[in-house]
Structures are given as structure tokens and as C-alpha cells.
XYZ file of C-alpha atoms in Angstrom:
327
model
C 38.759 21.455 106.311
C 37.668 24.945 105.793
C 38.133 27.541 103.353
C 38.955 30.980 104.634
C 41.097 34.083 104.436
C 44.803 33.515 105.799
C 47.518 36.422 106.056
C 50.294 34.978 106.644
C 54.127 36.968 107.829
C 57.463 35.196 107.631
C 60.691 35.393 105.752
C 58.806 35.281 102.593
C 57.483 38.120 103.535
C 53.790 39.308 104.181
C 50.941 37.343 101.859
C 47.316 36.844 101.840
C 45.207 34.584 100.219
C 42.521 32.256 99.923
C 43.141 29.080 101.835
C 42.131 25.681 103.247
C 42.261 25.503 106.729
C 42.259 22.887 109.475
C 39.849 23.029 111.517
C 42.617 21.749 113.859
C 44.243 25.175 113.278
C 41.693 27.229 114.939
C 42.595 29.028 118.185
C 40.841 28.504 121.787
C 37.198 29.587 122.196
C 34.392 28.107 124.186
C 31.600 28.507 121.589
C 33.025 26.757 117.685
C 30.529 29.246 114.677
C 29.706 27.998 111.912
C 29.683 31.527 109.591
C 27.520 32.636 107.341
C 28.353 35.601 106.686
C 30.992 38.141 107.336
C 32.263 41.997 105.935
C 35.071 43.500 104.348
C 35.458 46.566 106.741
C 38.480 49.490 106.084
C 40.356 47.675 108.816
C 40.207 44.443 107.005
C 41.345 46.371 104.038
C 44.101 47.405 105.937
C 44.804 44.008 107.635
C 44.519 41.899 104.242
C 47.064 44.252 101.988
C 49.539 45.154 104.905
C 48.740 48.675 104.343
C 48.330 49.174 108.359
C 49.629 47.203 111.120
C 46.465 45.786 112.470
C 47.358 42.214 112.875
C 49.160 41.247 115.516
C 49.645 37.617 115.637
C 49.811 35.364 112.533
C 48.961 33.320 110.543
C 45.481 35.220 111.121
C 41.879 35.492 109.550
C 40.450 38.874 108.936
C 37.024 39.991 108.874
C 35.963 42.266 112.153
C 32.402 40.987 111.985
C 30.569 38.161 111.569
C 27.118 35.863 111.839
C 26.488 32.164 112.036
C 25.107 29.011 113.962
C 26.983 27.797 117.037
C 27.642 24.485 116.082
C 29.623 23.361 119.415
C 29.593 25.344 122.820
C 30.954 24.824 126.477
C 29.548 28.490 127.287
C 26.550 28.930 129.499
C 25.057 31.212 127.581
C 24.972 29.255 123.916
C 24.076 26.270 122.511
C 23.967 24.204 119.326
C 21.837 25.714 117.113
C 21.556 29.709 118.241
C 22.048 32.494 116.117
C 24.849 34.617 117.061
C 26.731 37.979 115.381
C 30.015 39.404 116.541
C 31.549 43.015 116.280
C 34.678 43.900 117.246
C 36.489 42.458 120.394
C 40.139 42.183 118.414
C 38.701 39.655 116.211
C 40.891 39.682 112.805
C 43.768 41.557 114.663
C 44.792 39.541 117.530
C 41.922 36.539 117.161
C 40.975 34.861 114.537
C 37.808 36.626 112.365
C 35.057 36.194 110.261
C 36.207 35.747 106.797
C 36.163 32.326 107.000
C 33.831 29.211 107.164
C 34.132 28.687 110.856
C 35.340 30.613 114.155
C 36.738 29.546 117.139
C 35.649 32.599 119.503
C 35.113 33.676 123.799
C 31.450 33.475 123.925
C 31.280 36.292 126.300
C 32.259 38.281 122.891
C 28.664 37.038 121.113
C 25.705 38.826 121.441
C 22.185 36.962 119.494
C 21.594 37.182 116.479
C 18.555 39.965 116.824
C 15.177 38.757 115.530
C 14.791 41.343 113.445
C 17.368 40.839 110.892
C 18.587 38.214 108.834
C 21.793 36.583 108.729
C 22.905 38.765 105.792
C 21.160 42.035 107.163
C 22.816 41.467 110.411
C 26.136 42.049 107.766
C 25.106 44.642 105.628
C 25.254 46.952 109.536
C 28.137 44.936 110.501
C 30.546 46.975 112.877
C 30.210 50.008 110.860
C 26.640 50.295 111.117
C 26.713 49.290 115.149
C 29.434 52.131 115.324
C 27.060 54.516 113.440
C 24.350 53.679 116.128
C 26.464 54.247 119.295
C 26.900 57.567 117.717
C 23.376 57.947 117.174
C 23.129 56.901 121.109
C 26.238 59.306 122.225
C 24.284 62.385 120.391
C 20.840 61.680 121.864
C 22.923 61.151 125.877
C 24.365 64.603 125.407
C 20.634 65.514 124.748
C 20.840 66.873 121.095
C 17.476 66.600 119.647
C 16.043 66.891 116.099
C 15.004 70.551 116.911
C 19.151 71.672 117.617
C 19.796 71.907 113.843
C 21.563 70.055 111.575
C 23.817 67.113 111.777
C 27.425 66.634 110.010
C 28.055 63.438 108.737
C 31.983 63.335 107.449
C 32.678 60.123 104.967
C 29.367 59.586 104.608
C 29.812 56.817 101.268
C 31.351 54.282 103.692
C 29.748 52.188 105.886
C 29.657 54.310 109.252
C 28.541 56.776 107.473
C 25.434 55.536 105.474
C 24.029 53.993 107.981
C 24.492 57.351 110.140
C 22.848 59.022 107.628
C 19.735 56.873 107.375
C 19.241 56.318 111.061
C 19.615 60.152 111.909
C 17.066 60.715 108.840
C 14.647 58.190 110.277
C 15.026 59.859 114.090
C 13.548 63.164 112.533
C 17.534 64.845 112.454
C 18.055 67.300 109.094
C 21.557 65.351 107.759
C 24.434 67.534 105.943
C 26.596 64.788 104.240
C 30.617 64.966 103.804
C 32.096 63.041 100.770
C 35.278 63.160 98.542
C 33.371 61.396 96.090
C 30.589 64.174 94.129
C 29.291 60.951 91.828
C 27.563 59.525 95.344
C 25.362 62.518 95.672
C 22.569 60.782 94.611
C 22.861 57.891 96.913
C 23.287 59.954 99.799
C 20.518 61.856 99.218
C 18.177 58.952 98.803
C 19.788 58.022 102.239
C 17.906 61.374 103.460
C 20.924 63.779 103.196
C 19.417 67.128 102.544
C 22.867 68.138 101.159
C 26.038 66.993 100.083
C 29.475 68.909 100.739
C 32.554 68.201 99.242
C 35.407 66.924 101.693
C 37.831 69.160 100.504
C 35.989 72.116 102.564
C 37.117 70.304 105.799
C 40.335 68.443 104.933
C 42.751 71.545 104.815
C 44.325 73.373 107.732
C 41.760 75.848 108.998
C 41.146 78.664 111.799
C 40.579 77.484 115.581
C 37.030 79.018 115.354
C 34.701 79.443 112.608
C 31.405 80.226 111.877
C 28.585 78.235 113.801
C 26.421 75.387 111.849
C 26.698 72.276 112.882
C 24.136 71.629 116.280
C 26.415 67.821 116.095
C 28.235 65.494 114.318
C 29.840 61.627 113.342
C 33.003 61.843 112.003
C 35.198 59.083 110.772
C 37.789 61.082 109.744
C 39.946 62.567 111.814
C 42.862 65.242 111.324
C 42.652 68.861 109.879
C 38.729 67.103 109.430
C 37.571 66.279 112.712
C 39.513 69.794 113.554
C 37.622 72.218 111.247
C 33.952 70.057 111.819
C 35.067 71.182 115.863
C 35.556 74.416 114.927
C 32.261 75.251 112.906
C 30.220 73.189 115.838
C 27.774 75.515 117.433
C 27.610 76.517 121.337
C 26.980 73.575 123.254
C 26.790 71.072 120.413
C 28.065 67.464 120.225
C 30.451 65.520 117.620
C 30.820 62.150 118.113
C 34.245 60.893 116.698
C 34.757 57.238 115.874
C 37.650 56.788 112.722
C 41.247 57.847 111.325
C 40.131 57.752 107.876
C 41.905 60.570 107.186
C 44.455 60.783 109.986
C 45.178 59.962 113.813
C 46.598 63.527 114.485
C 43.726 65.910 115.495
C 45.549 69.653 114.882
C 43.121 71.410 117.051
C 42.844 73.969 119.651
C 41.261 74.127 123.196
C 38.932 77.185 121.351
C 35.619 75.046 120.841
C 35.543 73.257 123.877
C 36.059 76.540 126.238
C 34.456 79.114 124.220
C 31.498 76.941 122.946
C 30.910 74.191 125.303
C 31.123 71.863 122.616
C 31.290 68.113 123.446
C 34.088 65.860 121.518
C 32.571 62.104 122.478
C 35.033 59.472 121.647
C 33.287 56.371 120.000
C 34.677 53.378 120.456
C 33.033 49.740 119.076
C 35.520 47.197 119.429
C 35.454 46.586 123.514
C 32.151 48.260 123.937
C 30.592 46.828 126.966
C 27.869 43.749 126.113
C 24.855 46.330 127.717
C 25.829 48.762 124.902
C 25.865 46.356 121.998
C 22.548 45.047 122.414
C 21.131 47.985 123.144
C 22.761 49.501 120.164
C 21.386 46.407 117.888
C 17.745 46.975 119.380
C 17.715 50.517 118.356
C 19.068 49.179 114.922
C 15.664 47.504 114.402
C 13.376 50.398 114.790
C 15.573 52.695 113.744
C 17.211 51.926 110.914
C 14.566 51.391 107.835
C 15.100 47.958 106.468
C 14.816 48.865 102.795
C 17.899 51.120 103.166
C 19.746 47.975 103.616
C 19.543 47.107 100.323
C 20.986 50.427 98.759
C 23.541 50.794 101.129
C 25.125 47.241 101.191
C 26.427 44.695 97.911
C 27.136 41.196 98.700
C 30.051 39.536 97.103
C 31.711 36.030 97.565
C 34.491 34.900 99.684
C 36.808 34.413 96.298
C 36.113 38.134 95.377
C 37.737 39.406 99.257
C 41.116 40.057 98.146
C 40.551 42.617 95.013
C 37.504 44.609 97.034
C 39.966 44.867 99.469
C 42.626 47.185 97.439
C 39.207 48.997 96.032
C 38.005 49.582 99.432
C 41.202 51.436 100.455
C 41.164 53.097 97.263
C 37.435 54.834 98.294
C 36.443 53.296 95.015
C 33.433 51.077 97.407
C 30.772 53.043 98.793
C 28.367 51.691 101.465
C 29.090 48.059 103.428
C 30.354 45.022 101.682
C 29.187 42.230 102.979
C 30.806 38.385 102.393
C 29.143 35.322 101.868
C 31.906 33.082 103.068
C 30.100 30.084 101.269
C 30.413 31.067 97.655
């Protein structure tokens, strides 16, 4: 037995809760984890309150990422012992996750566990911080450097978002940050944002075109913001989109694209190719400064899950959240 997250759906009606599990119960896999460590990710949010309709099987176990020791493995490329991390892949939606003490997973979904990081640093990226890289990577392919201006990051508080903001900081990029939240000014700042905008300056309807600032962007918002951050984009620049924070409907116009060349890169981390992921995670190590790890993340225990969950879709969390699944 096991304890883990279960969400459960059935004529009682959909539930969530803090369970022991079977190990009997877990689904097919080639390579059996034992977890360390796991987040608490907006999706989980979404998937533990039934708030969103991310699961699509159940009973299932959230929790989109997660670290841990293979402890049994009929896959070539792990063994007893190795330290592995996963991102993405469906996990927590239509396989079981991370928030629990063991995972049953397809091997060819694990990349290693990067010597650079612990367990628990690995967590405090998580999928949000990997997403914030392959951002990072989509900006420098389009060739934006440091020189091009300044860089828009939308939602900053969260999780893609702070880790955007540290890694573009670190790279040499001046960072503009985006937040609904004014009290997080501070943090953001000692993140390396040069300055902090409130949200409501991008979340309203605005004009196809306006004036030129940003040389790129992240966004994890979507809608009227991903829109107006489009709109204010200078010639030729790039913004990388990557959430629906705020929307899936994206009330644009053609205007940016043909009249300023600007680039709209779609972001997407959960069935990146392998090649990507580990290239993302080695840029993660000399990229991303260590110590900012420890401003931008809080650890909490796997009992504590289902309240940070409602407070995490309330924006009331800032940064990543990441779960020891053994306390």
C-alpha cells in the first residue's frame, strides 16, 4: 500500500481525496518510480477540484510532474536505482501522476534526473519551469537577442512565469513583468524584472495595432491578453504563447503578423519530443541561477495538496509548489 491523491467520478458524484492505494491498482508501465517528489501545477488545480475537465479516465492520480528512483524496470533504457523526472506526457489526465508514493509509467516518457539538481530542485522547475525554458529556446530560434529590447512576461507570479523571468534575466534580456497581483512586485523584481505592470492594461478588449514595445514575449494567458501583448509587439518580434490562464479564445486580428512580421510560436510541453526536453533541462542548469530556486518555490506535504489546490486557482500562490509526497 501507498498513499496518494485519488479523484474519483461516479454516481456519487466527483471527489478527491487523500487515499491508500494498492499498489495492485496501478496501471501498465515498463519502468515502476518510487516518487519523491511531485508539484501542484494550475492543471492539477483544475484536475483535483473539477473546475476543468482535464481527467479523462478515473479513478486517477494528479500531479503533471514528478521525480524518484526506479525501483523495478523492463525498459532498456532504466534500471533499479536511476534517477528519473517526468513532465508532461498526459500524466494526471489520462495516466496516472505524480502525487503519489509510486508511479507506474512508459519509460520512453522519463528523461534522467539531471546532475545538476536535486530531487526537490528538479520540482521547484517542474513542468512550468521546463515550459518557461522552451520559451526561452523558441525566442533565441527566432533569433531575438538581448540587444532587440525588452521582453513581456504575462502572469509572471506563477510558475511559468518566474522562472521566465529569472532565466531571461540571467541570459542578459531587460524583463517587463505582467501581474494581477501589485503585492508581488517585490518578488518579481528580485527575480530581475526591471518593471512590473498591472494585468489589467492587457486583459480588456483593445485595438488590432498599438504602439510598438515589446522586441518578444511568454505569455500564459491567453484571450483579449495574448491579443493586446500581439498587438504592442514590435516589427519582426517574437511571443511565445504557452497557457489559457485567462482564456482559450485569442480575439485577434491578422494586423501584427502582416504588417509587423511578428512571430506567434505556439509552446507546447506535454508531448514535446525527448531531444527537446533534455536539451531544455541542460539549459536549465546554466541558465537558471540556483538560488532563485529557493524564492520562487515553497514545499508543502502531500496532506496539505487538496486546500493549495483551491488557493492555487484562486491566484492566491505565487511561484511553484512543490510536494513532498512522503510527509
Amino acid at each position: 500500500m501507498f498513499k496518494g491523491i485519488l479523484i474519483e467520478k461516479d454516481e456519487s458524484g466527483y471527489r478527491a481525496g487523500l487515499r491508500d492505494i494498492d499498489e495492485s491498482q496501478l496501471p501498465e508501465g515498463d519502468v515502476t518510480v518510487r516518487v519523491s517528489h511531485s508539484t501542484l501545477n494550475y492543471k492539477d488545480g483544475l484536475a483535483i477540484t473539477g473546475k476543468g475537465p482535464v481527467v479523462r479516465k478515473f479513478p486517477m492520480v494528479p500531479g503533471i510532474d514528478l521525480v524518484g528512483t526506479v525501483e523495478d524496470s523492463s525498459h532498456p533504457g532504466y534500471k533499479p536505482g536511476d534517477a528519473v523526472l517526468l513532465n508532461g506526457w498526459g500524466v494526471g489526465e489520462g495516466h496516472w501522476g505524480g502525487l503519489a508514493q509510486k508511479a507506474r509509467l512508459n519509460g520512453n516518457w522519463l528523461v534522467p534526473l539531471p546532475a545538476s539538481f536535486t530531487p526537490q530542485q528538479a520540482m521547484s522547475i517542474g513542468t512550468a519551469g521546463y515550459t518557461a525554458m522552451l520559451c526561452v529556446l523558441a525566442l533565441e530560434r527566432h533569433g531575438l537577442m538581448p540587444s532587440a529590447g525588452e521582453i513581456l512576461v504575462t502572469g509572471a507570479a506563477g510558475g511559468v512565469g518566474s522562472v521566465a523571468t529569472a532565466v531571461l534575466t540571467k541570459l542578459g534580456y531587460t524583463v517587463v513583468a505582467v501581474s494581477g497581483r501589485p503585492e508581488e512586485a517585490d518578488y518579481l523584481k528580485g527575480l530581475g524584472a526591471k518593471e512590473v505592470l498591472d494585468r489589467a492594461q492587457f486583459s480588456s478588449p483593445g485595438k488590432p495595432l498599438g504602439k510598438e514595445r515589446w522586441a518578444g514575449a511568454v505569455d500564459v494567458v491567453g484571450s483579449h491578453t495574448l491579443a493586446n501583448v500581439c498587438a504592442t509587439t514590435k516589427y519582426r518580434g517574437v511571443v511565445t504563447a504557452c497557457g489559457l490562464a485567462g482564456g482559450m479564445d485569442f480575439p485577434s486580428s491578422v494586423a501584427p503578423f502582416i504588417l509587423r512580421g511578428v512571430t506567434l510560436a505556439g509552446i507546447d510541453s506535454v508531448m514535446c519530443p525527448t531531444p527537446d526536453r533534455l536539451e531544455a533541462w541542460r539549459r536549465l542548469g546554466s541558465d537558471l541561477d540556483i538560488e532563485k530556486l529557493g524564492v520562487i518555490s515553497r514545499e508543502i506535504g502531500l496532506s496539505e495538496v487538496m486546500p493549495f489546490a483551491t488557493k492555487l486557482l484562486n491566484g492566491e500562490v505565487k511561484g511553484r509548489v512543490v510536494v513532498d509526497v512522503n510527509r
